[in-house]
């Protein structure tokens, strides 16, 4: 089954948009956004439905990962003294992972270099 969700986007992004998503994806998205400790098992039993949901979730994860990296780099760029420890905690990353992400996004891995 699919569910329609309407997003009220900022005016510069096109205003209100509605998307149809599989129920399993809607539940996963809602649980993730509300920081639910539970991960709901898929309700779909059909192979093709499960593959479609898996593919959609994979694309969503990839997109969110890229968006997170850009937010990390933007936070670091706010000041030459931006608190990288706080950025790492917010991103749930070890310092070495944070360094790789910063470097990949055009920020210096080590400020002393």
Tab-separated table of N, CA, C and O in Angstrom:
chain	number	residue	atom	x	y	z
A	1	UNK	N	0.842	-1.189	0.000
A	1	UNK	CA	0.000	0.000	0.000
A	1	UNK	C	0.878	1.240	0.000
A	1	UNK	O	2.013	1.206	0.449
A	2	UNK	N	0.321	2.319	-0.495
A	2	UNK	CA	1.038	3.581	-0.482
A	2	UNK	C	0.246	4.616	0.293
A	2	UNK	O	-0.970	4.517	0.435
A	3	UNK	N	0.967	5.573	0.791
A	3	UNK	CA	0.373	6.653	1.561
A	3	UNK	C	0.868	7.965	0.960
A	3	UNK	O	2.021	8.056	0.539
A	4	UNK	N	0.020	8.955	0.913
A	4	UNK	CA	0.405	10.264	0.394
A	4	UNK	C	0.757	11.174	1.560
A	4	UNK	O	0.019	11.260	2.527
A	5	UNK	N	1.906	11.842	1.428
A	5	UNK	CA	2.358	12.786	2.451
A	5	UNK	C	2.554	14.132	1.762
A	5	UNK	O	3.165	14.206	0.699
A	6	UNK	N	2.053	15.173	2.396
A	6	UNK	CA	2.230	16.520	1.877
A	6	UNK	C	3.265	17.237	2.722
A	6	UNK	O	3.188	17.239	3.947
A	7	UNK	N	4.249	17.813	2.039
A	7	UNK	CA	5.295	18.576	2.698
A	7	UNK	C	5.064	20.052	2.392
A	7	UNK	O	4.914	20.427	1.228
A	8	UNK	N	5.017	20.883	3.424
A	8	UNK	CA	4.939	22.328	3.251
A	8	UNK	C	6.362	22.852	3.237
A	8	UNK	O	6.981	23.045	4.289
A	9	UNK	N	6.895	23.033	2.025
A	9	UNK	CA	8.278	23.445	1.842
A	9	UNK	C	8.399	24.960	1.875
A	9	UNK	O	7.421	25.673	1.662
A	10	UNK	N	9.612	25.450	2.132
A	10	UNK	CA	9.814	26.905	2.052
A	10	UNK	C	9.447	27.400	0.657
A	10	UNK	O	9.618	26.669	-0.331
A	11	UNK	N	8.948	28.630	0.545
A	11	UNK	CA	8.512	29.149	-0.758
A	11	UNK	C	9.564	29.019	-1.862
A	11	UNK	O	9.233	28.704	-3.000
A	12	UNK	N	10.827	29.222	-1.539
A	12	UNK	CA	11.884	29.131	-2.555
A	12	UNK	C	12.049	27.709	-3.083
A	12	UNK	O	12.610	27.503	-4.157
A	13	UNK	N	11.531	26.720	-2.346
A	13	UNK	CA	11.653	25.316	-2.763
A	13	UNK	C	10.428	24.810	-3.507
A	13	UNK	O	10.342	23.637	-3.808
A	14	UNK	N	9.470	25.660	-3.739
A	14	UNK	CA	8.316	25.247	-4.519
A	14	UNK	C	7.023	25.138	-3.738
A	14	UNK	O	6.035	24.657	-4.262
A	15	UNK	N	7.007	25.549	-2.487
A	15	UNK	CA	5.779	25.510	-1.714
A	15	UNK	C	5.398	24.110	-1.303
A	15	UNK	O	6.228	23.290	-0.957
A	16	UNK	N	4.136	23.785	-1.394
A	16	UNK	CA	3.614	22.499	-0.938
A	16	UNK	C	3.789	21.421	-2.015
A	16	UNK	O	3.493	21.650	-3.176
A	17	UNK	N	4.292	20.249	-1.596
A	17	UNK	CA	4.479	19.122	-2.512
A	17	UNK	C	3.930	17.859	-1.851
A	17	UNK	O	4.118	17.652	-0.652
A	18	UNK	N	3.293	17.012	-2.646
A	18	UNK	CA	2.756	15.751	-2.139
A	18	UNK	C	3.471	14.603	-2.834
A	18	UNK	O	3.686	14.643	-4.046
A	19	UNK	N	3.857	13.611	-2.046
A	19	UNK	CA	4.511	12.419	-2.586
A	19	UNK	C	3.783	11.181	-2.093
A	19	UNK	O	3.211	11.171	-1.009
A	20	UNK	N	3.792	10.149	-2.909
A	20	UNK	CA	3.221	8.863	-2.530
A	20	UNK	C	4.374	7.947	-2.137
A	20	UNK	O	5.333	7.786	-2.904
A	21	UNK	N	4.291	7.381	-0.953
A	21	UNK	CA	5.340	6.504	-0.436
A	21	UNK	C	4.736	5.203	0.061
A	21	UNK	O	3.618	5.200	0.586
A	22	UNK	N	5.484	4.107	-0.052
A	22	UNK	CA	5.011	2.849	0.530
A	22	UNK	C	4.849	3.007	2.043
A	22	UNK	O	5.606	3.743	2.690
A	23	UNK	N	3.864	2.327	2.606
A	23	UNK	CA	3.595	2.420	4.040
A	23	UNK	C	4.842	2.144	4.880
A	23	UNK	O	5.095	2.826	5.873
A	24	UNK	N	5.625	1.137	4.490
A	24	UNK	CA	6.825	0.801	5.258
A	24	UNK	C	7.816	1.960	5.291
A	24	UNK	O	8.455	2.208	6.303
A	25	UNK	N	7.942	2.676	4.188
A	25	UNK	CA	8.850	3.825	4.128
A	25	UNK	C	8.308	4.960	4.980
A	25	UNK	O	9.060	5.632	5.688
A	26	UNK	N	6.996	5.182	4.937
A	26	UNK	CA	6.375	6.224	5.756
A	26	UNK	C	6.637	5.949	7.233
A	26	UNK	O	7.027	6.854	7.978
A	27	UNK	N	6.452	4.708	7.650
A	27	UNK	CA	6.696	4.367	9.059
A	27	UNK	C	8.156	4.556	9.436
A	27	UNK	O	8.472	5.101	10.503
A	28	UNK	N	9.079	4.133	8.574
A	28	UNK	CA	10.503	4.295	8.856
A	28	UNK	C	10.878	5.774	8.929
A	28	UNK	O	11.635	6.195	9.808
A	29	UNK	N	10.341	6.568	7.998
A	29	UNK	CA	10.606	8.004	7.984
A	29	UNK	C	10.062	8.666	9.250
A	29	UNK	O	10.768	9.435	9.912
A	30	UNK	N	8.838	8.341	9.610
A	30	UNK	CA	8.228	8.917	10.812
A	30	UNK	C	9.013	8.522	12.063
A	30	UNK	O	9.323	9.370	12.901
A	31	UNK	N	9.341	7.240	12.175
A	31	UNK	CA	10.100	6.783	13.347
A	31	UNK	C	11.458	7.467	13.424
A	31	UNK	O	11.915	7.842	14.506
A	32	UNK	N	12.115	7.649	12.289
A	32	UNK	CA	13.404	8.327	12.278
A	32	UNK	C	13.294	9.791	12.661
A	32	UNK	O	14.112	10.309	13.422
A	33	UNK	N	12.279	10.471	12.143
A	33	UNK	CA	12.090	11.885	12.443
A	33	UNK	C	11.692	12.132	13.887
A	33	UNK	O	12.008	13.179	14.458
A	34	UNK	N	11.002	11.185	14.493
A	34	UNK	CA	10.559	11.352	15.879
A	34	UNK	C	11.504	10.692	16.869
A	34	UNK	O	11.209	10.627	18.055
A	35	UNK	N	12.647	10.192	16.364
A	35	UNK	CA	13.673	9.569	17.199
A	35	UNK	C	13.117	8.386	17.989
A	35	UNK	O	13.464	8.173	19.151
A	36	UNK	N	12.258	7.615	17.354
A	36	UNK	CA	11.684	6.438	18.000
A	36	UNK	C	12.769	5.394	18.234
A	36	UNK	O	13.582	5.138	17.343
A	37	UNK	N	12.777	4.773	19.392
A	37	UNK	CA	13.778	3.732	19.640
A	37	UNK	C	13.453	2.432	18.897
A	37	UNK	O	14.314	1.577	18.750
A	38	UNK	N	12.227	2.308	18.439
A	38	UNK	CA	11.792	1.084	17.773
A	38	UNK	C	11.997	1.180	16.264
A	38	UNK	O	11.813	2.232	15.656
A	39	UNK	N	12.381	0.077	15.669
A	39	UNK	CA	12.451	-0.032	14.213
A	39	UNK	C	11.376	-1.033	13.811
A	39	UNK	O	11.403	-2.189	14.229
A	40	UNK	N	10.419	-0.559	13.030
A	40	UNK	CA	9.281	-1.386	12.638
A	40	UNK	C	9.676	-2.357	11.537
A	40	UNK	O	10.312	-1.970	10.554
A	41	UNK	N	9.310	-3.607	11.692
A	41	UNK	CA	9.542	-4.597	10.641
A	41	UNK	C	8.641	-4.289	9.451
A	41	UNK	O	7.535	-3.765	9.612
A	42	UNK	N	9.094	-4.620	8.238
A	42	UNK	CA	8.269	-4.365	7.056
A	42	UNK	C	6.938	-5.103	7.131
A	42	UNK	O	6.873	-6.231	7.611
A	43	UNK	N	5.908	-4.431	6.658
A	43	UNK	CA	4.579	-5.054	6.612
A	43	UNK	C	4.337	-5.701	5.251
A	43	UNK	O	3.561	-6.629	5.135
A	44	UNK	N	5.008	-5.175	4.215
A	44	UNK	CA	4.842	-5.727	2.868
A	44	UNK	C	5.394	-7.142	2.836
A	44	UNK	O	6.417	-7.439	3.445
A	45	UNK	N	4.718	-8.026	2.135
A	45	UNK	CA	5.163	-9.395	2.017
A	45	UNK	C	5.555	-9.762	0.603
A	45	UNK	O	6.205	-10.770	0.369
A	46	UNK	N	5.185	-8.905	-0.334
A	46	UNK	CA	5.467	-9.148	-1.741
A	46	UNK	C	6.911	-8.763	-2.062
A	46	UNK	O	7.389	-7.698	-1.670
A	47	UNK	N	7.621	-9.646	-2.781
A	47	UNK	CA	9.026	-9.440	-3.124
A	47	UNK	C	9.244	-8.105	-3.827
A	47	UNK	O	10.144	-7.330	-3.459
A	48	UNK	N	8.433	-7.801	-4.842
A	48	UNK	CA	8.615	-6.563	-5.605
A	48	UNK	C	8.371	-5.324	-4.745
A	48	UNK	O	9.076	-4.322	-4.876
A	49	UNK	N	7.376	-5.371	-3.853
A	49	UNK	CA	7.122	-4.249	-2.950
A	49	UNK	C	8.293	-4.044	-1.995
A	49	UNK	O	8.699	-2.907	-1.731
A	50	UNK	N	8.846	-5.145	-1.481
A	50	UNK	CA	9.987	-5.049	-0.580
A	50	UNK	C	11.210	-4.491	-1.295
A	50	UNK	O	11.948	-3.666	-0.744
A	51	UNK	N	11.432	-4.894	-2.545
A	51	UNK	CA	12.553	-4.347	-3.320
A	51	UNK	C	12.361	-2.856	-3.592
A	51	UNK	O	13.317	-2.076	-3.506
A	52	UNK	N	11.150	-2.458	-3.912
A	52	UNK	CA	10.877	-1.048	-4.186
A	52	UNK	C	11.112	-0.205	-2.933
A	52	UNK	O	11.729	0.867	-3.002
A	53	UNK	N	10.660	-0.691	-1.789
A	53	UNK	CA	10.875	0.028	-0.536
A	53	UNK	C	12.361	0.085	-0.190
A	53	UNK	O	12.872	1.113	0.247
A	54	UNK	N	13.061	-1.015	-0.390
A	54	UNK	CA	14.494	-1.057	-0.109
A	54	UNK	C	15.242	-0.058	-0.982
A	54	UNK	O	16.116	0.675	-0.504
A	55	UNK	N	14.899	-0.017	-2.259
A	55	UNK	CA	15.542	0.913	-3.178
A	55	UNK	C	15.277	2.359	-2.770
A	55	UNK	O	16.190	3.192	-2.759
A	56	UNK	N	14.039	2.660	-2.435
A	56	UNK	CA	13.673	4.017	-2.018
A	56	UNK	C	14.411	4.406	-0.740
A	56	UNK	O	14.956	5.507	-0.626
A	57	UNK	N	14.456	3.500	0.236
A	57	UNK	CA	15.168	3.781	1.484
A	57	UNK	C	16.656	3.989	1.227
A	57	UNK	O	17.281	4.875	1.829
A	58	UNK	N	17.237	3.219	0.327
A	58	UNK	CA	18.662	3.370	0.009
A	58	UNK	C	18.947	4.738	-0.609
A	58	UNK	O	19.930	5.399	-0.254
A	59	UNK	N	18.085	5.181	-1.529
A	59	UNK	CA	18.258	6.504	-2.134
A	59	UNK	C	18.079	7.606	-1.095
A	59	UNK	O	18.816	8.595	-1.087
A	60	UNK	N	17.123	7.430	-0.198
A	60	UNK	CA	16.888	8.408	0.865
A	60	UNK	C	18.095	8.493	1.801
A	60	UNK	O	18.554	9.588	2.134
A	61	UNK	N	18.631	7.353	2.180
A	61	UNK	CA	19.804	7.329	3.055
A	61	UNK	C	20.985	8.015	2.380
A	61	UNK	O	21.694	8.821	3.000
A	62	UNK	N	21.217	7.731	1.106
A	62	UNK	CA	22.316	8.362	0.372
A	62	UNK	C	22.151	9.877	0.331
A	62	UNK	O	23.099	10.636	0.544
A	63	UNK	N	20.933	10.316	0.068
A	63	UNK	CA	20.664	11.751	-0.010
A	63	UNK	C	20.852	12.412	1.355
A	63	UNK	O	21.466	13.480	1.459
A	64	UNK	N	20.344	11.795	2.398
A	64	UNK	CA	20.484	12.359	3.737
A	64	UNK	C	21.940	12.376	4.189
A	64	UNK	O	22.374	13.306	4.871
A	65	UNK	N	22.700	11.367	3.807
A	65	UNK	CA	24.123	11.335	4.152
A	65	UNK	C	24.853	12.498	3.501
A	65	UNK	O	25.657	13.184	4.150
A	66	UNK	N	24.585	12.752	2.231
A	66	UNK	CA	25.201	13.880	1.538
A	66	UNK	C	24.770	15.201	2.170
A	66	UNK	O	25.595	16.097	2.387
A	67	UNK	N	23.500	15.323	2.497
A	67	UNK	CA	23.000	16.538	3.133
A	67	UNK	C	23.670	16.740	4.493
A	67	UNK	O	24.073	17.861	4.842
A	68	UNK	N	23.825	15.676	5.265
A	68	UNK	CA	24.487	15.759	6.575
A	68	UNK	C	25.919	16.247	6.400
A	68	UNK	O	26.387	17.110	7.140
A	69	UNK	N	26.628	15.714	5.413
A	69	UNK	CA	28.008	16.129	5.182
A	69	UNK	C	28.091	17.618	4.847
A	69	UNK	O	28.987	18.316	5.313
A	70	UNK	N	27.174	18.100	4.056
A	70	UNK	CA	27.178	19.522	3.701
A	70	UNK	C	26.865	20.393	4.915
A	70	UNK	O	27.406	21.489	5.063
A	71	UNK	N	25.982	19.913	5.789
A	71	UNK	CA	25.693	20.645	7.023
A	71	UNK	C	26.924	20.673	7.930
A	71	UNK	O	27.211	21.690	8.569
A	72	UNK	N	27.632	19.563	8.006
A	72	UNK	CA	28.851	19.497	8.814
A	72	UNK	C	29.865	20.526	8.305
A	72	UNK	O	30.440	21.299	9.087
A	73	UNK	N	30.107	20.529	7.001
A	73	UNK	CA	31.065	21.465	6.411
A	73	UNK	C	30.622	22.913	6.623
A	73	UNK	O	31.446	23.782	6.924
A	74	UNK	N	29.326	23.176	6.496
A	74	UNK	CA	28.814	24.536	6.704
A	74	UNK	C	28.996	24.962	8.155
A	74	UNK	O	29.359	26.108	8.436
A	75	UNK	N	28.745	24.047	9.095
A	75	UNK	CA	28.947	24.374	10.513
A	75	UNK	C	30.407	24.681	10.787
A	75	UNK	O	30.737	25.631	11.510
A	76	UNK	N	31.308	23.909	10.194
A	76	UNK	CA	32.735	24.126	10.387
A	76	UNK	C	33.172	25.461	9.786
A	76	UNK	O	34.062	26.119	10.315
A	77	UNK	N	32.540	25.856	8.695
A	77	UNK	CA	32.909	27.090	8.006
A	77	UNK	C	32.385	28.343	8.704
A	77	UNK	O	32.761	29.458	8.327
A	78	UNK	N	31.552	28.197	9.733
A	78	UNK	CA	30.993	29.374	10.404
A	78	UNK	C	32.047	30.177	11.144
A	78	UNK	O	31.861	31.367	11.379
A	79	UNK	N	33.146	29.517	11.516
A	79	UNK	CA	34.204	30.203	12.267
A	79	UNK	C	35.488	29.396	12.184
A	79	UNK	O	35.444	28.166	12.150
A	80	UNK	N	36.625	30.079	12.204
A	80	UNK	CA	37.882	29.332	12.234
A	80	UNK	C	38.059	28.581	13.552
A	80	UNK	O	38.931	27.727	13.676
A	81	UNK	N	37.212	28.894	14.507
A	81	UNK	CA	37.268	28.233	15.815
A	81	UNK	C	36.007	27.420	16.100
A	81	UNK	O	35.684	27.170	17.262
A	82	UNK	N	35.298	27.020	15.047
A	82	UNK	CA	34.078	26.224	15.228
A	82	UNK	C	34.423	24.971	16.027
A	82	UNK	O	35.464	24.347	15.821
A	83	UNK	N	33.565	24.613	16.929
A	83	UNK	CA	33.805	23.501	17.844
A	83	UNK	C	33.618	22.171	17.110
A	83	UNK	O	32.505	21.659	16.973
A	84	UNK	N	34.716	21.612	16.655
A	84	UNK	CA	34.651	20.362	15.901
A	84	UNK	C	34.221	19.194	16.778
A	84	UNK	O	33.621	18.248	16.272
A	85	UNK	N	34.510	19.257	18.041
A	85	UNK	CA	34.044	18.190	18.945
A	85	UNK	C	32.515	18.177	18.974
A	85	UNK	O	31.893	17.124	18.868
A	86	UNK	N	31.917	19.360	19.094
A	86	UNK	CA	30.449	19.459	19.096
A	86	UNK	C	29.870	19.022	17.750
A	86	UNK	O	28.835	18.353	17.709
A	87	UNK	N	30.541	19.385	16.660
A	87	UNK	CA	30.079	18.972	15.330
A	87	UNK	C	30.111	17.451	15.231
A	87	UNK	O	29.162	16.830	14.754
A	88	UNK	N	31.202	16.836	15.687
A	88	UNK	CA	31.327	15.380	15.653
A	88	UNK	C	30.263	14.685	16.483
A	88	UNK	O	29.707	13.668	16.078
A	89	UNK	N	29.970	15.258	17.648
A	89	UNK	CA	28.931	14.673	18.508
A	89	UNK	C	27.571	14.766	17.819
A	89	UNK	O	26.814	13.792	17.777
A	90	UNK	N	27.254	15.928	17.251
A	90	UNK	CA	25.970	16.108	16.562
A	90	UNK	C	25.847	15.166	15.375
A	90	UNK	O	24.760	14.658	15.080
A	91	UNK	N	26.979	14.911	14.702
A	91	UNK	CA	26.977	14.045	13.521
A	91	UNK	C	27.160	12.574	13.873
A	91	UNK	O	27.115	11.724	12.988
A	92	UNK	N	27.362	12.293	15.151
A	92	UNK	CA	27.623	10.918	15.615
A	92	UNK	C	28.817	10.314	14.878
A	92	UNK	O	28.752	9.207	14.357
A	93	UNK	N	29.919	11.093	14.835
A	93	UNK	CA	31.123	10.663	14.125
A	93	UNK	C	32.340	10.733	15.034
A	93	UNK	O	32.455	11.635	15.864
A	94	UNK	N	33.241	9.805	14.820
A	94	UNK	CA	34.546	9.844	15.466
A	94	UNK	C	35.362	10.960	14.810
A	94	UNK	O	35.110	11.326	13.657
A	95	UNK	N	36.362	11.504	15.518
A	95	UNK	CA	37.176	12.580	14.931
A	95	UNK	C	37.795	12.220	13.580
A	95	UNK	O	37.843	13.063	12.676
A	96	UNK	N	38.227	10.979	13.414
A	96	UNK	CA	38.827	10.590	12.129
A	96	UNK	C	37.789	10.610	11.009
A	96	UNK	O	38.082	11.039	9.889
A	97	UNK	N	36.571	10.162	11.307
A	97	UNK	CA	35.501	10.210	10.298
A	97	UNK	C	35.164	11.655	9.948
A	97	UNK	O	34.957	11.987	8.783
A	98	UNK	N	35.096	12.497	10.976
A	98	UNK	CA	34.789	13.908	10.761
A	98	UNK	C	35.828	14.549	9.864
A	98	UNK	O	35.490	15.293	8.940
A	99	UNK	N	37.106	14.241	10.101
A	99	UNK	CA	38.174	14.783	9.272
A	99	UNK	C	38.019	14.405	7.814
A	99	UNK	O	38.205	15.234	6.915
A	100	UNK	N	37.650	13.155	7.559
A	100	UNK	CA	37.453	12.695	6.180
A	100	UNK	C	36.308	13.455	5.528
A	100	UNK	O	36.407	13.911	4.380
A	101	UNK	N	35.203	13.616	6.257
A	101	UNK	CA	34.037	14.330	5.719
A	101	UNK	C	34.389	15.790	5.443
A	101	UNK	O	34.041	16.328	4.387
A	102	UNK	N	35.086	16.431	6.371
A	102	UNK	CA	35.461	17.831	6.166
A	102	UNK	C	36.348	17.981	4.940
A	102	UNK	O	36.123	18.865	4.101
A	103	UNK	N	37.341	17.122	4.829
A	103	UNK	CA	38.248	17.175	3.690
A	103	UNK	C	37.512	16.947	2.373
A	103	UNK	O	37.744	17.639	1.376
A	104	UNK	N	36.603	15.982	2.366
A	104	UNK	CA	35.831	15.673	1.161
A	104	UNK	C	34.962	16.858	0.739
A	104	UNK	O	34.607	17.009	-0.423
A	105	UNK	N	34.620	17.710	1.703
A	105	UNK	CA	33.761	18.860	1.417
A	105	UNK	C	34.527	20.183	1.397
A	105	UNK	O	33.964	21.249	1.626
A	106	UNK	N	35.837	20.102	1.137
A	106	UNK	CA	36.624	21.308	0.927
A	106	UNK	C	37.087	22.024	2.170
A	106	UNK	O	37.544	23.169	2.094
A	107	UNK	N	36.977	21.406	3.315
A	107	UNK	CA	37.427	22.013	4.567
A	107	UNK	C	38.742	21.339	4.977
A	107	UNK	O	38.950	20.174	4.667
A	108	UNK	N	39.608	22.051	5.672
A	108	UNK	CA	40.853	21.422	6.092
A	108	UNK	C	40.601	20.347	7.151
A	108	UNK	O	39.823	20.546	8.077
A	109	UNK	N	41.250	19.221	6.965
A	109	UNK	CA	41.123	18.123	7.931
A	109	UNK	C	41.764	18.538	9.252
A	109	UNK	O	41.245	18.244	10.321
A	110	UNK	N	42.874	19.215	9.167
A	110	UNK	CA	43.597	19.656	10.341
A	110	UNK	C	43.806	21.166	10.218
A	110	UNK	O	44.412	21.644	9.280
A	111	UNK	N	43.332	21.918	11.175
A	111	UNK	CA	43.438	23.386	11.109
A	111	UNK	C	44.872	23.868	11.262
A	111	UNK	O	45.183	24.984	10.907
A	112	UNK	N	45.730	23.066	11.849
A	112	UNK	CA	47.110	23.478	12.092
A	112	UNK	C	47.970	23.400	10.842
A	112	UNK	O	49.035	23.993	10.787
A	113	UNK	N	47.515	22.657	9.850
A	113	UNK	CA	48.325	22.492	8.625
A	113	UNK	C	48.267	23.699	7.737
A	113	UNK	O	47.449	24.535	7.761
